[in-house]
Amino acid sequence: MATIGTDILRAKAFLEAGDLVAIPTETVYGLAANALDAHAVAKIFEAKSRPEFDPLIVHTHSLEAAHDFVSDFHPDLLKLAEAFWPGPLTLLLPRQDKIPDLTTSGLGRVGVRIPAHLLTLSLLRELAFPLAAPSANPFGYISPTQAGHVQKQLGNKLSYILDGGPSEIGLESTIVGEEDNRLVIYRLGGLSVDDIESVVGNVSIQLNQSSNPKAPGQLKSHYAPRKPLFVGNIETLANQHRDHKVAFLIFGEQPAWIEPGFMVKNLSPTQNYKEAAANLFAYLRDLDESDAEVIVCDLLPGMGLGLAINDRLRRAAG
Ligand code: TXA
Ligand code: MG
């Protein structure tokens, strides 16, 4: 099993030796390796059982450091970087040659992000290279928001887990790039569309590609629990599945018709979207590990982070 701790220098030593270390971020935990070392990056794909067409996000500590491996910043993307880094925003930017093909799956753009987590920022400042890191979960499964989640699923495949506590945001970063001089959101995430548009005006959204995706976070079935999860009117769904042990994932006040004895996880009793985002993946895991046979949930109102949460729920339902 991996060692869990808060020792940045230990994490640094493993990374310098080309090994894998899990890092905490405000979105989800990442499975990190030296982004400039193809051998180290290959270990990430192996550990995650991830198809190699899936490019990785490169994490760095400052805009200045990003300029070391990015060849050009579109002015609107630079505005977003200045407004929201460090934070839950990944920018797709033209890469320099020093980024190995494996890191970007041969694509001309590299995903770049400065995470807003003090421990990981300190680690990144200690290192002479940026860190490639996908979410630290087996491919297709729910992303980890706690060190223990990483240990449970990938603990035998990495050296060290840097423990930074539960991820504050709990949803992966929002991914933005530019095509034909227009900004495009490829993945909804921890930074809302409204926040982005408040800085650069209208952007288009391109999600839901199912084959050869530009961002596999767009794959239709992703972020998925092993148990069947159904999205819709939970009362109807609970009736349809009454022959099975049903668990409920809800948002807001608990309906009176849910009888005692049912397993219920409430994303936010007060309908706070931030709280719901932070709880989402941990609660999906709890329900997946419970003795329930079927998970049912309703979509949230489609505003703010509700859009990204609904996106994850739909993909979790496959
Ligand atoms: O919040 C996050 O983004 C977390 C933390 C660890 O930073 N990372 C994360 O990584 O969610 P991952 O690999 O699970 O999802 C990254 C998504 C993938 O769908 C990938 O295809 C897309 O970003 N992506 C990365 N680089 C890309 C590129 N050069 N072009 C297109 N898509 C890219
Ligand atoms: Mg992922």
Coordinates of C-alpha atoms and ligand atoms in Angstrom, one line a residue:
M1 CA 0.0 0.0 0.0
A2 CA 1.1 3.6 -0.5
T3 CA 2.2 5.7 2.4
I4 CA -0.2 8.5 3.2
G5 CA 1.3 11.7 4.6
T6 CA 1.9 15.4 4.3
D7 CA 5.7 15.3 3.6
I8 CA 6.3 17.4 0.5
L9 CA 10.0 16.5 0.3
R10 CA 9.2 12.8 0.3
A11 CA 6.6 13.4 -2.5
K12 CA 9.3 15.4 -4.4
A13 CA 11.9 12.6 -4.0
F14 CA 9.4 10.0 -5.5
L15 CA 8.5 12.3 -8.3
E16 CA 12.1 13.1 -9.2
A17 CA 12.8 9.3 -9.3
G18 CA 10.0 9.0 -11.9
D19 CA 7.4 7.4 -9.6
L20 CA 3.8 8.2 -9.0
V21 CA 2.4 10.3 -6.2
A22 CA -1.2 11.2 -5.5
I23 CA -1.7 15.0 -5.0
P24 CA -4.6 16.8 -3.4
T25 CA -6.3 19.6 -5.3
E26 CA -9.4 21.7 -4.7
T27 CA -11.2 19.8 -7.4
V28 CA -10.3 16.1 -6.9
Y29 CA -7.1 14.1 -6.1
G30 CA -4.7 13.7 -9.0
L31 CA -2.4 10.8 -9.8
A32 CA 0.8 12.7 -10.6
A33 CA 4.1 12.1 -12.5
N34 CA 6.8 14.3 -14.1
A35 CA 4.9 15.7 -17.2
L36 CA 8.2 16.0 -19.1
D37 CA 9.2 12.3 -18.6
A38 CA 7.4 9.9 -20.9
H39 CA 8.4 6.9 -18.9
A40 CA 6.9 8.4 -15.7
V41 CA 3.8 9.4 -17.6
A42 CA 3.4 5.9 -18.9
K43 CA 3.0 4.6 -15.4
I44 CA -0.1 6.8 -14.9
F45 CA -1.9 5.1 -17.8
E46 CA -0.8 1.7 -16.5
A47 CA -2.0 2.4 -13.0
K48 CA -5.4 3.8 -14.1
S49 CA -5.9 1.2 -16.9
R50 CA -6.6 4.3 -19.0
P51 CA -6.7 4.2 -22.8
E52 CA -3.8 6.0 -24.2
F53 CA -5.8 8.3 -26.3
D54 CA -6.7 10.2 -23.2
P55 CA -4.5 13.3 -22.7
L56 CA -3.5 14.4 -19.3
I57 CA -3.7 17.8 -17.6
V58 CA -0.4 19.4 -16.8
H59 CA -0.3 21.2 -13.4
T60 CA 2.0 24.0 -12.6
H61 CA 2.4 26.8 -9.9
S62 CA 2.4 30.0 -11.9
L63 CA 1.6 31.7 -15.2
E64 CA 5.3 32.3 -15.6
A65 CA 6.1 28.6 -15.2
A66 CA 3.3 27.7 -17.7
H67 CA 5.1 29.8 -20.3
D68 CA 8.0 27.3 -20.1
F69 CA 6.0 24.7 -21.9
V70 CA 3.1 26.6 -23.6
S71 CA 3.9 28.2 -26.9
D72 CA 1.1 30.8 -27.1
F73 CA -1.7 32.2 -25.0
H74 CA -4.9 33.4 -26.8
P75 CA -5.7 36.8 -25.2
D76 CA -9.1 35.6 -23.9
L77 CA -7.6 32.5 -22.4
L78 CA -5.0 34.6 -20.8
K79 CA -7.8 36.7 -19.3
L80 CA -9.3 33.6 -17.8
A81 CA -6.0 32.4 -16.5
E82 CA -5.5 35.8 -14.8
A83 CA -9.0 35.8 -13.4
F84 CA -9.3 32.2 -12.2
W85 CA -5.8 30.7 -11.5
P86 CA -5.1 29.1 -9.1
G87 CA -8.5 27.5 -9.5
P88 CA -10.8 24.8 -11.0
L89 CA -10.0 25.8 -14.6
T90 CA -8.0 23.9 -17.3
L91 CA -7.0 25.7 -20.4
L92 CA -6.1 23.9 -23.7
L93 CA -3.1 25.8 -25.0
P94 CA -0.6 25.2 -27.8
R95 CA 2.3 23.2 -26.4
Q96 CA 6.1 23.4 -26.8
D97 CA 8.0 20.3 -27.9
K98 CA 9.3 19.5 -24.5
I99 CA 5.9 18.1 -23.5
P100 CA 6.1 14.5 -24.6
D101 CA 3.4 13.1 -27.0
L102 CA 2.2 10.7 -24.4
T103 CA 1.2 13.5 -22.1
T104 CA -1.1 15.1 -24.7
S105 CA -1.8 11.9 -26.7
G106 CA -0.1 13.5 -29.6
L107 CA -2.5 16.5 -29.6
G108 CA -1.1 19.9 -30.4
R109 CA -2.6 21.4 -27.3
V110 CA -1.8 20.7 -23.7
G111 CA -4.3 21.0 -20.9
V112 CA -2.8 23.3 -18.2
R113 CA -4.0 24.1 -14.7
I114 CA -2.8 25.8 -11.6
P115 CA -4.5 24.1 -8.7
A116 CA -5.7 26.1 -5.7
H117 CA -4.3 23.8 -2.9
L118 CA -1.5 25.1 -0.7
L119 CA 0.2 21.7 -0.2
T120 CA 0.3 21.0 -3.9
L121 CA 1.3 24.5 -4.8
S122 CA 4.3 24.2 -2.4
L123 CA 5.2 20.8 -4.0
L124 CA 5.0 22.3 -7.5
R125 CA 7.3 25.2 -6.5
E126 CA 9.8 22.7 -5.2
L127 CA 9.9 20.8 -8.5
A128 CA 11.9 21.6 -11.6
F129 CA 9.1 20.2 -13.8
P130 CA 5.3 20.4 -14.0
L131 CA 3.1 17.4 -13.0
A132 CA 0.8 15.5 -15.4
A133 CA -2.1 14.3 -13.4
P134 CA -5.5 12.8 -14.2
S135 CA -8.0 12.2 -11.5
A136 CA -6.6 9.4 -9.2
N137 CA -9.3 6.8 -9.9
P138 CA -9.4 3.7 -12.1
F139 CA -10.6 4.7 -15.6
G140 CA -14.3 5.4 -15.7
Y141 CA -14.9 5.2 -12.0
I142 CA -15.9 8.0 -9.6
S143 CA -13.1 10.6 -9.0
P144 CA -11.5 10.6 -5.5
T145 CA -12.0 13.6 -3.2
Q146 CA -10.1 12.2 -0.2
A147 CA -6.8 10.5 0.4
G148 CA -8.6 7.4 1.6
H149 CA -10.4 7.1 -1.8
V150 CA -7.1 6.9 -3.6
Q151 CA -5.6 4.4 -1.1
K152 CA -8.6 2.1 -1.5
Q153 CA -8.5 1.9 -5.3
L154 CA -4.9 2.6 -6.4
G155 CA -3.0 2.2 -3.2
N156 CA -0.9 -0.7 -4.5
K157 CA 0.0 1.2 -7.7
L158 CA 1.7 4.3 -6.3
S159 CA 4.4 5.3 -3.9
Y160 CA 3.0 8.1 -1.8
I161 CA -0.3 9.9 -1.3
L162 CA 0.0 13.5 -0.2
D163 CA -2.9 14.1 2.1
G164 CA -4.4 17.5 1.8
G165 CA -7.8 16.7 3.4
P166 CA -11.1 16.5 1.5
S167 CA -11.2 18.4 -1.8
E168 CA -13.0 21.7 -1.3
I169 CA -14.8 21.9 -4.6
G170 CA -15.3 18.2 -5.4
L171 CA -15.9 18.5 -9.1
E172 CA -13.2 18.3 -11.8
S173 CA -12.0 21.5 -13.4
T174 CA -13.9 23.2 -16.2
I175 CA -12.0 22.8 -19.5
V176 CA -11.8 25.7 -21.9
G177 CA -10.0 26.1 -25.2
E178 CA -10.2 28.2 -28.4
E179 CA -11.2 27.3 -31.9
D180 CA -11.3 29.7 -34.8
N181 CA -10.8 32.6 -32.4
R182 CA -13.9 31.6 -30.3
L183 CA -13.8 30.1 -26.8
V184 CA -15.2 26.6 -26.2
I185 CA -16.0 24.8 -23.0
Y186 CA -15.3 21.1 -23.4
R187 CA -16.1 19.9 -19.9
L188 CA -18.4 21.5 -17.3
G189 CA -16.7 21.6 -13.9
G190 CA -15.9 23.5 -10.7
L191 CA -15.8 26.9 -12.4
S192 CA -19.3 27.8 -13.6
V193 CA -20.2 29.0 -17.1
D194 CA -21.5 32.2 -15.6
D195 CA -18.2 33.0 -14.0
I196 CA -16.3 32.4 -17.3
E197 CA -18.8 34.5 -19.3
S198 CA -18.5 37.3 -16.8
V199 CA -14.8 37.7 -18.0
V200 CA -14.9 36.9 -21.7
G201 CA -18.5 37.1 -22.8
N202 CA -20.4 34.3 -24.5
V203 CA -18.7 31.0 -25.0
S204 CA -19.9 27.9 -26.7
I205 CA -20.2 24.5 -25.0
Q206 CA -19.3 21.3 -26.8
L207 CA -20.0 18.2 -24.6
N208 CA -21.2 14.7 -25.2
Q209 CA -19.0 13.5 -27.9
S210 CA -19.0 9.7 -27.6
S211 CA -16.3 8.5 -29.9
N212 CA -12.8 10.0 -30.4
P213 CA -13.6 12.7 -27.9
K214 CA -11.5 15.8 -27.6
A215 CA -11.8 15.4 -23.9
P216 CA -12.7 11.9 -22.6
G217 CA -14.4 13.4 -19.6
Q218 CA -17.0 13.8 -22.3
L219 CA -17.5 10.1 -22.6
K220 CA -21.1 9.2 -22.1
S221 CA -20.5 6.7 -19.3
H222 CA -17.9 8.1 -17.0
Y223 CA -17.5 8.9 -13.3
A224 CA -19.7 5.9 -12.8
P225 CA -20.5 3.8 -9.7
R226 CA -20.6 0.0 -10.2
K227 CA -24.2 -0.2 -9.1
P228 CA -26.9 0.8 -11.4
L229 CA -27.8 4.5 -11.0
F230 CA -30.9 6.0 -12.4
V231 CA -31.6 9.7 -12.9
G232 CA -35.2 11.1 -13.0
N233 CA -38.2 11.4 -10.8
I234 CA -37.1 9.6 -7.7
E235 CA -40.6 8.6 -6.6
T236 CA -41.3 7.0 -10.0
L237 CA -37.9 5.3 -10.0
A238 CA -38.3 4.0 -6.5
N239 CA -41.6 2.4 -7.5
Q240 CA -40.1 0.9 -10.7
H241 CA -37.3 -0.7 -8.6
R242 CA -39.3 -1.6 -5.5
D243 CA -38.2 -5.3 -5.9
H244 CA -34.6 -4.1 -5.2
K245 CA -33.0 -2.4 -2.3
V246 CA -33.1 1.3 -3.3
A247 CA -30.8 4.1 -2.1
F248 CA -31.6 7.7 -2.6
L249 CA -29.3 10.6 -3.5
I250 CA -31.2 13.8 -2.9
F251 CA -30.8 17.6 -2.9
G252 CA -32.9 19.7 -0.5
E253 CA -35.6 18.7 1.9
Q254 CA -36.1 15.0 2.3
P255 CA -39.5 14.0 0.8
A256 CA -41.9 12.6 3.5
W257 CA -42.8 9.5 1.4
I258 CA -39.2 8.1 1.8
E259 CA -39.7 5.6 4.6
P260 CA -37.3 5.2 7.5
G261 CA -34.9 2.4 6.8
F262 CA -34.0 3.5 3.3
M263 CA -30.5 4.7 2.7
V264 CA -30.5 8.4 1.9
K265 CA -27.6 10.7 1.2
N266 CA -28.5 14.4 1.0
L267 CA -26.1 16.4 -1.2
S268 CA -27.3 19.6 0.5
P269 CA -30.4 19.8 2.7
T270 CA -30.3 23.6 2.3
Q271 CA -29.9 23.4 -1.5
N272 CA -26.4 24.9 -1.5
Y273 CA -24.7 24.0 -4.8
K274 CA -21.2 24.3 -3.5
E275 CA -21.9 22.0 -0.7
A276 CA -23.6 19.5 -3.1
A277 CA -20.6 19.6 -5.4
A278 CA -18.2 18.9 -2.5
N279 CA -20.3 16.0 -1.4
L280 CA -21.2 14.4 -4.7
F281 CA -18.4 11.9 -5.4
A282 CA -17.9 10.9 -1.7
Y283 CA -21.7 10.2 -1.4
L284 CA -21.8 8.2 -4.7
R285 CA -19.0 6.1 -3.3
D286 CA -20.8 5.6 0.0
L287 CA -23.9 4.5 -1.9
D288 CA -21.9 2.2 -4.2
E289 CA -20.3 0.6 -1.1
S290 CA -23.6 0.3 0.8
D291 CA -25.8 -2.8 0.6
A292 CA -28.3 -1.0 -1.7
E293 CA -28.8 -2.6 -5.1
V294 CA -29.9 0.4 -7.0
I295 CA -29.2 4.2 -6.6
V296 CA -31.8 6.7 -7.7
C297 CA -31.4 10.5 -7.9
D298 CA -33.0 13.5 -9.4
L299 CA -31.3 16.2 -11.4
L300 CA -30.6 19.5 -9.7
P301 CA -32.0 22.8 -11.0
G302 CA -29.8 23.6 -14.0
M303 CA -28.1 26.7 -12.8
G304 CA -24.5 27.5 -11.6
L305 CA -22.7 24.4 -10.5
G306 CA -26.0 22.5 -10.9
L307 CA -25.1 22.2 -14.6
A308 CA -21.8 20.4 -13.9
I309 CA -23.3 18.3 -11.1
N310 CA -26.1 17.2 -13.5
D311 CA -23.5 16.4 -16.2
R312 CA -21.7 14.1 -13.8
L313 CA -25.0 12.4 -12.6
R314 CA -26.0 11.8 -16.2
R315 CA -22.6 10.2 -17.0
A316 CA -22.7 8.2 -13.8
A317 CA -26.0 6.8 -15.0
G318 CA -24.3 5.9 -18.4
Ligands
TXA1 O1 -9.8 19.0 -11.8 C1 -9.2 18.3 -12.6 O2 -9.1 18.7 -13.8 C2 -8.5 17.1 -12.2 C3 -7.4 17.5 -11.2 C4 -6.5 16.3 -10.8 O3 -6.6 18.5 -11.8 N1 -7.9 16.3 -13.3 C5 -8.7 15.7 -14.1 O4 -8.0 15.0 -15.1 O5 -9.9 15.6 -14.0 P1 -8.7 13.9 -16.0 O6 -7.5 13.3 -16.7 O7 -9.5 12.9 -15.2 O8 -9.6 14.6 -17.0 C6 -9.0 15.6 -17.8 C7 -9.7 15.8 -19.0 C8 -9.8 14.5 -19.9 O9 -11.1 14.4 -20.3 C9 -8.8 14.8 -21.0 O10 -9.2 14.2 -22.2 C10 -8.9 16.4 -21.1 O11 -9.0 16.8 -19.8 N2 -7.7 16.9 -21.7 C11 -6.5 17.0 -21.1 N3 -5.6 17.5 -22.0 C12 -6.2 17.7 -23.1 C13 -5.9 18.1 -24.4 N4 -4.6 18.4 -24.7 N5 -6.8 18.2 -25.4 C14 -8.1 17.9 -25.1 N6 -8.5 17.4 -23.9 C15 -7.6 17.3 -22.9
MG2 MG -11.0 11.7 -14.6

